[in-house]
PDB file of C-alpha atoms in Angstrom:
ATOM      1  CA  UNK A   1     130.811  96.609  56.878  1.00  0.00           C
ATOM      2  CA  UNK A   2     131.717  93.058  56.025  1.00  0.00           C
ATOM      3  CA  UNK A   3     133.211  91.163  58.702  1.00  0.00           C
ATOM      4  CA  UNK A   4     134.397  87.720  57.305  1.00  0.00           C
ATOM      5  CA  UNK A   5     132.475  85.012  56.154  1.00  0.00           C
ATOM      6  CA  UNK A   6     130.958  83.881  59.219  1.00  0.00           C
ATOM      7  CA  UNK A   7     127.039  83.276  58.808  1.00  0.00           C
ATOM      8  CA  UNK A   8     124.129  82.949  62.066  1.00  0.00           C
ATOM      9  CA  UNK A   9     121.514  80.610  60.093  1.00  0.00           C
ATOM     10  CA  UNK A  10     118.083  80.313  61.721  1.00  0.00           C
ATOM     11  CA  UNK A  11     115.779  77.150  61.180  1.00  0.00           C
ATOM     12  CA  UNK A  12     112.510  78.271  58.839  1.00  0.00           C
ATOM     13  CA  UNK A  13     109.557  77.026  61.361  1.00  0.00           C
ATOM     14  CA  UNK A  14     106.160  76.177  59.060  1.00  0.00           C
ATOM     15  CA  UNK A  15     102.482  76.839  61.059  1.00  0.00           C
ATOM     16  CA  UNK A  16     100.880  79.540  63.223  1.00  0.00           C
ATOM     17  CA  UNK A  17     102.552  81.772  64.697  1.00  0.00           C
ATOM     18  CA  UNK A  18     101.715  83.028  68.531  1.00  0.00           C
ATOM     19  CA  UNK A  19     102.697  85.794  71.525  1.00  0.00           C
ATOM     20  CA  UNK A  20     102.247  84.631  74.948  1.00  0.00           C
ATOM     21  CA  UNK A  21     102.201  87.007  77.520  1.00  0.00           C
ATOM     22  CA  UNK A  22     103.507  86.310  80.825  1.00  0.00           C
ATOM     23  CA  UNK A  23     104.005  87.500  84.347  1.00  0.00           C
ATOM     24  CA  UNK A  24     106.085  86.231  87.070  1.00  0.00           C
ATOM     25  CA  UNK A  25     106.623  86.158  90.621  1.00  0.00           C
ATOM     26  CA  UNK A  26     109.016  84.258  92.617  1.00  0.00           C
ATOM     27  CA  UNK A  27     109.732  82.397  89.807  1.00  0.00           C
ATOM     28  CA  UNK A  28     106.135  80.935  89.130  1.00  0.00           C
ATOM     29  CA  UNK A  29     103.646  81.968  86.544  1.00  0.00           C
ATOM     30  CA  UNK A  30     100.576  84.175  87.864  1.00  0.00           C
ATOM     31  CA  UNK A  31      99.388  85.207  84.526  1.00  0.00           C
ATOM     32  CA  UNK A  32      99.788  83.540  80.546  1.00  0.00           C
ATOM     33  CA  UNK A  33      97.718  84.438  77.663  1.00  0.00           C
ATOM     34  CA  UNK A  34      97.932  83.458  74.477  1.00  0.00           C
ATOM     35  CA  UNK A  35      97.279  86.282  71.062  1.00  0.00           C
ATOM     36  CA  UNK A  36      97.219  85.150  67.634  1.00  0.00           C
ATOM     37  CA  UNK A  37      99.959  86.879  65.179  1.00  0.00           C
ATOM     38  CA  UNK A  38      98.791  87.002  61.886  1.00  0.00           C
ATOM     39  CA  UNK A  39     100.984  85.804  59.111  1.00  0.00           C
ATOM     40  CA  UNK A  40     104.078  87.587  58.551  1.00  0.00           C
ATOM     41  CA  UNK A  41     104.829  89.017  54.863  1.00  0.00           C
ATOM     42  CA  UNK A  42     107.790  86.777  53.853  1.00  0.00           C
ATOM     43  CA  UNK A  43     110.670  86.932  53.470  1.00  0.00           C
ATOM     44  CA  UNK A  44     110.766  89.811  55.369  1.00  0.00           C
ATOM     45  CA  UNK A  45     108.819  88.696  58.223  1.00  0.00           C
ATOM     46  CA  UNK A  46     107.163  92.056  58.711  1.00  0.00           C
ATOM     47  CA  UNK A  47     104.227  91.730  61.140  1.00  0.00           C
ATOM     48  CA  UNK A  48     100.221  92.229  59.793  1.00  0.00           C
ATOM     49  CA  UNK A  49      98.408  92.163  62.949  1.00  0.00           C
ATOM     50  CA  UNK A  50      97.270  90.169  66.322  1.00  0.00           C
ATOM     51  CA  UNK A  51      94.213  89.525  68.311  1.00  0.00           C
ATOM     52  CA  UNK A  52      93.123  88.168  71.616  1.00  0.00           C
ATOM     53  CA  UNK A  53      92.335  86.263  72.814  1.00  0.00           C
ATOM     54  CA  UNK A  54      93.662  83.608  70.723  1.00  0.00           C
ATOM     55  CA  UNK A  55      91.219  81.688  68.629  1.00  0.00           C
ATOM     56  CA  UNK A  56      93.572  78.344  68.426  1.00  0.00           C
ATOM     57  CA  UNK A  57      92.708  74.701  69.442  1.00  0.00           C
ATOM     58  CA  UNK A  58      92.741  75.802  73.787  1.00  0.00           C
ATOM     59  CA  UNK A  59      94.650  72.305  74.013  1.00  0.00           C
ATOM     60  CA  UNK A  60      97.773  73.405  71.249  1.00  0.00           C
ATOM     61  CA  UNK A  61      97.064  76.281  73.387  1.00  0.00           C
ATOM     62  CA  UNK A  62      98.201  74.702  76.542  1.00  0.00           C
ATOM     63  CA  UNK A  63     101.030  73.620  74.881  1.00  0.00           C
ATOM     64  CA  UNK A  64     102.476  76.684  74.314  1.00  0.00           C
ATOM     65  CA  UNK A  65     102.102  78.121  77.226  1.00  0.00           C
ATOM     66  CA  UNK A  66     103.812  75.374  78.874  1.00  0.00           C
ATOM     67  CA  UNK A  67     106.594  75.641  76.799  1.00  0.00           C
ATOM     68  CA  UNK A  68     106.754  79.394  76.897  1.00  0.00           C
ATOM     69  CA  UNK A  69     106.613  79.121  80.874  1.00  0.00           C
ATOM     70  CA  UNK A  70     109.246  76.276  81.072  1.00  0.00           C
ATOM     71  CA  UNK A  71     111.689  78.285  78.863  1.00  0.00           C
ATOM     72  CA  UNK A  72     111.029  81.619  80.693  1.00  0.00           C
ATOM     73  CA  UNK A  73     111.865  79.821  84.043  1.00  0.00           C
ATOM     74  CA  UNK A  74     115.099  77.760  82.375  1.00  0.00           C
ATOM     75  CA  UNK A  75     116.613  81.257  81.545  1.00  0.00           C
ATOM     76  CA  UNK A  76     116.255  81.908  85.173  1.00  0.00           C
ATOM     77  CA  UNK A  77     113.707  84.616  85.221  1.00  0.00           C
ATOM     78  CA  UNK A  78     111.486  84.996  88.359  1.00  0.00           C
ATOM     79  CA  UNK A  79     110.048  88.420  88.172  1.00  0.00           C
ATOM     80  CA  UNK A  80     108.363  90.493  85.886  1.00  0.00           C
ATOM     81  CA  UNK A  81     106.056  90.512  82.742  1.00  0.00           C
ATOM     82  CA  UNK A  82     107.442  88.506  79.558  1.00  0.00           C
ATOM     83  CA  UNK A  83     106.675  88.489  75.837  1.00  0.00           C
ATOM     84  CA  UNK A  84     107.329  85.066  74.676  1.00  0.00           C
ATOM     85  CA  UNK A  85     106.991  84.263  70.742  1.00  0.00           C
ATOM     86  CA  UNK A  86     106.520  80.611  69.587  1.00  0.00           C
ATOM     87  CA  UNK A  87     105.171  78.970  66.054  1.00  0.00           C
ATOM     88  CA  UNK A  88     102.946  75.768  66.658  1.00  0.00           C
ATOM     89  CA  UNK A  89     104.435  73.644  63.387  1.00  0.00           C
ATOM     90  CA  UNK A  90     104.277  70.334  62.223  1.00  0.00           C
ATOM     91  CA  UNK A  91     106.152  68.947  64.447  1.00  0.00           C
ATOM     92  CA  UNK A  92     104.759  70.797  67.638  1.00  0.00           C
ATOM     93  CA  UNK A  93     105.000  73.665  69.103  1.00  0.00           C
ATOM     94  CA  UNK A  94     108.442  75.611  68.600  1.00  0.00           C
ATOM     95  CA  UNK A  95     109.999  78.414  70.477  1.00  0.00           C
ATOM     96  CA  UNK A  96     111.246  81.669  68.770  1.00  0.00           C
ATOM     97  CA  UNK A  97     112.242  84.094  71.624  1.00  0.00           C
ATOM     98  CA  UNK A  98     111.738  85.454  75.210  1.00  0.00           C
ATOM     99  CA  UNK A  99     111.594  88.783  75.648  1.00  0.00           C
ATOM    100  CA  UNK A 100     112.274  89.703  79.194  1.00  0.00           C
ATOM    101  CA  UNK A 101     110.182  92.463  78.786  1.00  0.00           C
ATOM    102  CA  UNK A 102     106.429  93.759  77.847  1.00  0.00           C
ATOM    103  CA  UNK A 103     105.770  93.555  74.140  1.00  0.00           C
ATOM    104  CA  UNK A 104     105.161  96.313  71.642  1.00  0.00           C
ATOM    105  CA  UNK A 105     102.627  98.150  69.751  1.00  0.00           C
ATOM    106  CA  UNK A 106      99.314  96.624  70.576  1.00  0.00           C
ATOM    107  CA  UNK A 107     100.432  94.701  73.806  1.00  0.00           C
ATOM    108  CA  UNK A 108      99.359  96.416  76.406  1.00  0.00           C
ATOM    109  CA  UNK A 109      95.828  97.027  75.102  1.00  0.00           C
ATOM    110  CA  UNK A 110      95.501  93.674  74.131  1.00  0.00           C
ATOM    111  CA  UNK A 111      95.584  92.224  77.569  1.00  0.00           C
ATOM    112  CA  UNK A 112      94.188  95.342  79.590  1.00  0.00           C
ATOM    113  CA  UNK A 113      91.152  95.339  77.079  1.00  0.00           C
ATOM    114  CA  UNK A 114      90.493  91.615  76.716  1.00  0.00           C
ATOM    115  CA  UNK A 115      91.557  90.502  80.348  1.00  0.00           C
ATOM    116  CA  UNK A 116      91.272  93.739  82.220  1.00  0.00           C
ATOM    117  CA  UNK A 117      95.094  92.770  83.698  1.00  0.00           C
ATOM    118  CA  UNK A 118      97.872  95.940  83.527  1.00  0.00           C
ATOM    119  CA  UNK A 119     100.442  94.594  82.335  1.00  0.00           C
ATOM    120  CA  UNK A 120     103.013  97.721  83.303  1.00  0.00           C
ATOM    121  CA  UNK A 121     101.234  98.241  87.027  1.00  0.00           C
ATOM    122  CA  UNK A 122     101.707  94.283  87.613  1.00  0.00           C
ATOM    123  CA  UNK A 123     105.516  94.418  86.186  1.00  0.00           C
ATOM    124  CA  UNK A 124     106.001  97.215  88.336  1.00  0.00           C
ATOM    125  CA  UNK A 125     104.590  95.580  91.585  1.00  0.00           C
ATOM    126  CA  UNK A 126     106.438  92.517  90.650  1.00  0.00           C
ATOM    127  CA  UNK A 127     110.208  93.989  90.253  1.00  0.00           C
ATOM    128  CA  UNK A 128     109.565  95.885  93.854  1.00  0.00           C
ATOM    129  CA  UNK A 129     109.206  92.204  95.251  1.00  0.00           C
ATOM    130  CA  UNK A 130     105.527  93.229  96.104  1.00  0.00           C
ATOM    131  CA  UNK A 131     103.464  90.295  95.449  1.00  0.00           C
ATOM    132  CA  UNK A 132     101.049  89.466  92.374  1.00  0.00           C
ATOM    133  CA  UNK A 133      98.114  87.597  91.739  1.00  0.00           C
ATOM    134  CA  UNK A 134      96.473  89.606  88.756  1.00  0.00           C
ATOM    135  CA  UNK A 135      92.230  88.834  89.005  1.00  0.00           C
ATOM    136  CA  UNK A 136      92.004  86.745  85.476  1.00  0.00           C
ATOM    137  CA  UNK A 137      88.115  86.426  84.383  1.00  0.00           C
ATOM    138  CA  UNK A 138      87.181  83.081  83.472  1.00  0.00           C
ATOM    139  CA  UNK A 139      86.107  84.960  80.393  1.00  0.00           C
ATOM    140  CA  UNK A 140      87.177  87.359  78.216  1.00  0.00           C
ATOM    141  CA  UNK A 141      86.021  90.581  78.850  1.00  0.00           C
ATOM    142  CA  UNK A 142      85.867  91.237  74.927  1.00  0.00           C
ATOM    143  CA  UNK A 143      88.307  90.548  71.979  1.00  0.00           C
ATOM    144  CA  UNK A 144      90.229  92.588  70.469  1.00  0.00           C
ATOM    145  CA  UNK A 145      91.799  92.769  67.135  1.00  0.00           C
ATOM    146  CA  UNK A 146      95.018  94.935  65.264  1.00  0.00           C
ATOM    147  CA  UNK A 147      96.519  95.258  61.961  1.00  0.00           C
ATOM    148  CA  UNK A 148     100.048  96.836  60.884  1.00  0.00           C
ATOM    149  CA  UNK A 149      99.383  97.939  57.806  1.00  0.00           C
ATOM    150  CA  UNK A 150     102.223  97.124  55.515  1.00  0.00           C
ATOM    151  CA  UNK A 151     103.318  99.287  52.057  1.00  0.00           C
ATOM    152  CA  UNK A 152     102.699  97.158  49.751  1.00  0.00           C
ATOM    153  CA  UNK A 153     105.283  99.005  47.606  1.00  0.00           C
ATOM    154  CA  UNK A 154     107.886 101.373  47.361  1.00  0.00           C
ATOM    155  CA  UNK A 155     106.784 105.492  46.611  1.00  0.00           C
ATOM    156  CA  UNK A 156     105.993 108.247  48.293  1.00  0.00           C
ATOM    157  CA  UNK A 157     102.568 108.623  50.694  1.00  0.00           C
ATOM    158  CA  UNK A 158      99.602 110.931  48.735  1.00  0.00           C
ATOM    159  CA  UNK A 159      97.763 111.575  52.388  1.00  0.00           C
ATOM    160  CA  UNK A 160      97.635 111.202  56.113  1.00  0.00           C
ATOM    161  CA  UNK A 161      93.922 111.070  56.149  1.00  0.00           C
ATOM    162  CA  UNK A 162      93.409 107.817  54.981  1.00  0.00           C
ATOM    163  CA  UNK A 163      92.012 106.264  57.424  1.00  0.00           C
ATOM    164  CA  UNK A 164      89.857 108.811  59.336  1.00  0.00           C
ATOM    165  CA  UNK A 165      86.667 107.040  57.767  1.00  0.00           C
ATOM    166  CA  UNK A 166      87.276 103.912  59.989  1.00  0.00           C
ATOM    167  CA  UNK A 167      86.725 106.327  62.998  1.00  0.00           C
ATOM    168  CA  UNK A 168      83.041 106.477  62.671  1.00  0.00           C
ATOM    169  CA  UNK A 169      82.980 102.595  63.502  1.00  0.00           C
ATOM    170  CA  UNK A 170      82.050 102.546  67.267  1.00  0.00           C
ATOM    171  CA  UNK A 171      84.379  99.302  67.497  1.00  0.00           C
ATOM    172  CA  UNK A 172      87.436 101.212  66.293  1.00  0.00           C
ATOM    173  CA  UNK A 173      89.475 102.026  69.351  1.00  0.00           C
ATOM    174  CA  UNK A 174      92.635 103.664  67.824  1.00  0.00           C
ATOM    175  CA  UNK A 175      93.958 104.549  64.393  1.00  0.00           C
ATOM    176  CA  UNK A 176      97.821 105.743  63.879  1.00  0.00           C
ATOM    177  CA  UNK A 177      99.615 106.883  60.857  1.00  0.00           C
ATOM    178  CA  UNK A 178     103.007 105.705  60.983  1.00  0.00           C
ATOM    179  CA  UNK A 179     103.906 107.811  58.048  1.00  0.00           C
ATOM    180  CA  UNK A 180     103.167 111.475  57.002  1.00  0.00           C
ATOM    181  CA  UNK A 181     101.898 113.049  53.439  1.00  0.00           C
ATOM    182  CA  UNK A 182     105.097 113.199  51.775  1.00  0.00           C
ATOM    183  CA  UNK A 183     107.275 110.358  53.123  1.00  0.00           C
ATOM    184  CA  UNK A 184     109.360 108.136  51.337  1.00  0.00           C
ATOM    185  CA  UNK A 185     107.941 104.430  52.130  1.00  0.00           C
ATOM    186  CA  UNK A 186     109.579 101.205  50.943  1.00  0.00           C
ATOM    187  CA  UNK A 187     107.862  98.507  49.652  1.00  0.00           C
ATOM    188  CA  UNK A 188     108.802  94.404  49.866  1.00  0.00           C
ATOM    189  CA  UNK A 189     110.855  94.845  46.759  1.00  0.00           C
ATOM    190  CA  UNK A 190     113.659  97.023  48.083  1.00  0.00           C
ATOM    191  CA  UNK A 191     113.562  95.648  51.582  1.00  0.00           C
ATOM    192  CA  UNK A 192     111.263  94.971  55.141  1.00  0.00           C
ATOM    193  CA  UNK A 193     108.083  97.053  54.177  1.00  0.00           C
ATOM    194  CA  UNK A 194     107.349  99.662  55.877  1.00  0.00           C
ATOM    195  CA  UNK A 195     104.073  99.896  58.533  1.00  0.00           C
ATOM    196  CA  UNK A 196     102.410 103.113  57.468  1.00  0.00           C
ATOM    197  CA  UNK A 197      99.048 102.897  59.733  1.00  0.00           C
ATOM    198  CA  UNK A 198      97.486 100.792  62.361  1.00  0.00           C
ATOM    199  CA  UNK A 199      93.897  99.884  63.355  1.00  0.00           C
ATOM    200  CA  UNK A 200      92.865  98.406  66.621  1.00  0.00           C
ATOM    201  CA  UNK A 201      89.256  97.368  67.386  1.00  0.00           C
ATOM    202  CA  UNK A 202      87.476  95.872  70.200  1.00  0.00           C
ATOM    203  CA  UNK A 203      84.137  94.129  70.410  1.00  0.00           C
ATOM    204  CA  UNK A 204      81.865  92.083  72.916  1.00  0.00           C
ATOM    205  CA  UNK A 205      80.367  89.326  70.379  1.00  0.00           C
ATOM    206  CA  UNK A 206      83.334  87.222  69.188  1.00  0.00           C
ATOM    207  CA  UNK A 207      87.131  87.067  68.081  1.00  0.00           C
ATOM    208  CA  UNK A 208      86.247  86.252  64.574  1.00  0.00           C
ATOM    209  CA  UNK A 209      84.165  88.972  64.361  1.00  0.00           C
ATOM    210  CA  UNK A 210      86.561  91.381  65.074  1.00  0.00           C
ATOM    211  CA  UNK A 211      89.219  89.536  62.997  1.00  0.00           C
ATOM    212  CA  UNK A 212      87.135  89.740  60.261  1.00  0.00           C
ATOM    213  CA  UNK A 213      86.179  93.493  60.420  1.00  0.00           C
ATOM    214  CA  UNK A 214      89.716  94.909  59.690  1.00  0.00           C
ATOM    215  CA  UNK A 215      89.859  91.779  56.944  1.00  0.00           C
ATOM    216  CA  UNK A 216      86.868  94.133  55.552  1.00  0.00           C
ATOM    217  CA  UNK A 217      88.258  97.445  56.295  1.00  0.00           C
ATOM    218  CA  UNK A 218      91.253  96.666  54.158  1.00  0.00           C
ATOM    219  CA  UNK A 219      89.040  94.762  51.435  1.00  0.00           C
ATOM    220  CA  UNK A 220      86.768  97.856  51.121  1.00  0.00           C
ATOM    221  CA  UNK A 221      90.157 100.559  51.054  1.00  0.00           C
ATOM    222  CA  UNK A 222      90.722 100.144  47.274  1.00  0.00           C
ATOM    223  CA  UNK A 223      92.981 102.903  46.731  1.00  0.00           C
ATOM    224  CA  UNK A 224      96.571 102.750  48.073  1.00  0.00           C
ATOM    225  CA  UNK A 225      97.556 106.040  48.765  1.00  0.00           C
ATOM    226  CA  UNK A 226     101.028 105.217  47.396  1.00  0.00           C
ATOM    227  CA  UNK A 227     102.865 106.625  44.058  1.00  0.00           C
ATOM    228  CA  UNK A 228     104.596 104.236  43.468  1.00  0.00           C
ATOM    229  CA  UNK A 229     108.553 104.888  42.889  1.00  0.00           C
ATOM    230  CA  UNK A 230     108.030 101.799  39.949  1.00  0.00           C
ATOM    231  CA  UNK A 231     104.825 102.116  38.546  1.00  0.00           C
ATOM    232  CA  UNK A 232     105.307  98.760  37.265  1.00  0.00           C
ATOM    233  CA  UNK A 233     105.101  97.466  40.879  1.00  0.00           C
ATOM    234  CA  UNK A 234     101.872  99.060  41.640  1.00  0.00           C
ATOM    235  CA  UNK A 235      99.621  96.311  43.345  1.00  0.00           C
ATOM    236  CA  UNK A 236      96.707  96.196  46.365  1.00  0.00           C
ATOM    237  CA  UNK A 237      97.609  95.453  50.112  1.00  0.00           C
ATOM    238  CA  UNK A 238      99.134  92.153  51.783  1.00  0.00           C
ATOM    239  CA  UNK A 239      96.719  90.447  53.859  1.00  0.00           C
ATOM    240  CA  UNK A 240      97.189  86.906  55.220  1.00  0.00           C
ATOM    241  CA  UNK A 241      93.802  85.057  54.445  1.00  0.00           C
ATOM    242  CA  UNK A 242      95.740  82.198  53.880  1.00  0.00           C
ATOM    243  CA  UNK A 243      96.633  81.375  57.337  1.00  0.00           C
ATOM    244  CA  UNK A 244      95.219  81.195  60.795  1.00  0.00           C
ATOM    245  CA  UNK A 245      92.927  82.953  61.905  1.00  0.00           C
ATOM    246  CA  UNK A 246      91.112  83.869  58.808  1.00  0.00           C
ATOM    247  CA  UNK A 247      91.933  79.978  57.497  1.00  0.00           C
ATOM    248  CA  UNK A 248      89.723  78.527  60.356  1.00  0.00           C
ATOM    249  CA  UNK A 249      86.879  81.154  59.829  1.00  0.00           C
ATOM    250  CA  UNK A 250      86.935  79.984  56.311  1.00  0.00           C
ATOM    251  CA  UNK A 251      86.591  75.997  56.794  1.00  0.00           C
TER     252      UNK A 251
END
């Protein structure tokens, strides 16, 4: 469906990469939290995983949310709960998108679990012009950690049990298969991988802890249960150890 040769080129932002979550009312901010993405797989940019709270310098920290709030409000938003992506790069923080909505996936637990603030029942209130002011603790009420698991190639899934193991960790609060024994899954050489599970977990010591438990769930998990389409192309899972947070633990 080729349309001309017109082109949208996007700037490639170096750094960390962060969600902010957001709720208005009236048109000021009454709640902004900042999560930790985990590297994307480039050049896809296919998520890995996210936890929170976020385990980033708290003044960079600031900075973002001050630019995700003064955006948010620019666009003329006064109401609501927002997902607001930014990168913190080289040259300073950097905005990606707003999202005039909740996020995805892991969102909602994120910020229920490590904040204890409803992120739907406070949107709700919000767009009925019923005021907000969400109780934030001055801590977190425990961190919580998630990882998409990626394919890390193309073939077809051996088993939909493959995590089940993971369940017997009292800090594992939710496993999903995204795919089923059988189905087709693509792999980074034939376009955006495909997520085929997810583990969340949730703990009272500390972030890195639980950042650093699904880094060992997915060391221990030697087997993909992939056959591959190429067998050539067979290889272990992505995982971004090269970046924030699993960078900081390191130094």
């Amino acid at each position: 469906w080729a349309q001309g040769t017109e082109m949208v080129l996007e700037e490639y932002y170096d750094g960390d990469e962060f969600d902010i979550d957001m709720l208005l009312f009236e048109g000021e901010v009454v709640y902004a939290k900042v999560s930790d993405n985990w590297a994307c797989w480039e050049p896809w940019f296919q998520e890995t995983g996210t936890n929170c709270p976020s385990l980033y310098d708290s003044e960079k920290q600031k900075e973002l949310v001050k630019l995700a709030a003064d955006a948010t409000i620019a666009l003329g938003f006064k109401y609501g709960a927002f997902h607001v992506e930014l990168k913190y790069t080289s040259r300073g923080p950097r905005m990606i998108e707003v999202n005039a909505r909740m996020g995805g996936v892991s969102v909602y637990d994120c910020n229920r679990l490590a904040w204890g603030v409803d992120l739907v029942e406070e949107h709700m209130m919000a767009v009925l012009k019923i005021p907000i002011r969400p109780v934030i603790p001055e801590k977190p009420l425990g961190f919580f950690a998630e990882t998409a698991i990626n394919a890390p190639y193309s073939g077809t899934l051996l088993s939909d049990q493959w995590l089940e193991p993971l369940r017997k960790d009292p800090r594992v609060v939710f496993v999903h298969y995204f795919k089923k024994k059988g189905d087709k899954v693509l792999g980074p050489e034939d376009g955006v991988p495909d997520w085929i599970g997810e583990i969340r977990v949730f703990g009272k010591e500390n972030g890195f802890e639980m950042c650093e438990l699904l880094r060992s769930f997915m060391r221990d998990m030697n087997e993909v249960p992939i056959e591959p389409a190429v067998p050539e192309r067979k290889r272990g899972w992505f995982f971004p150890d090269h970046m924030h947070p699993f960078k900081s633990a390191s130094q």
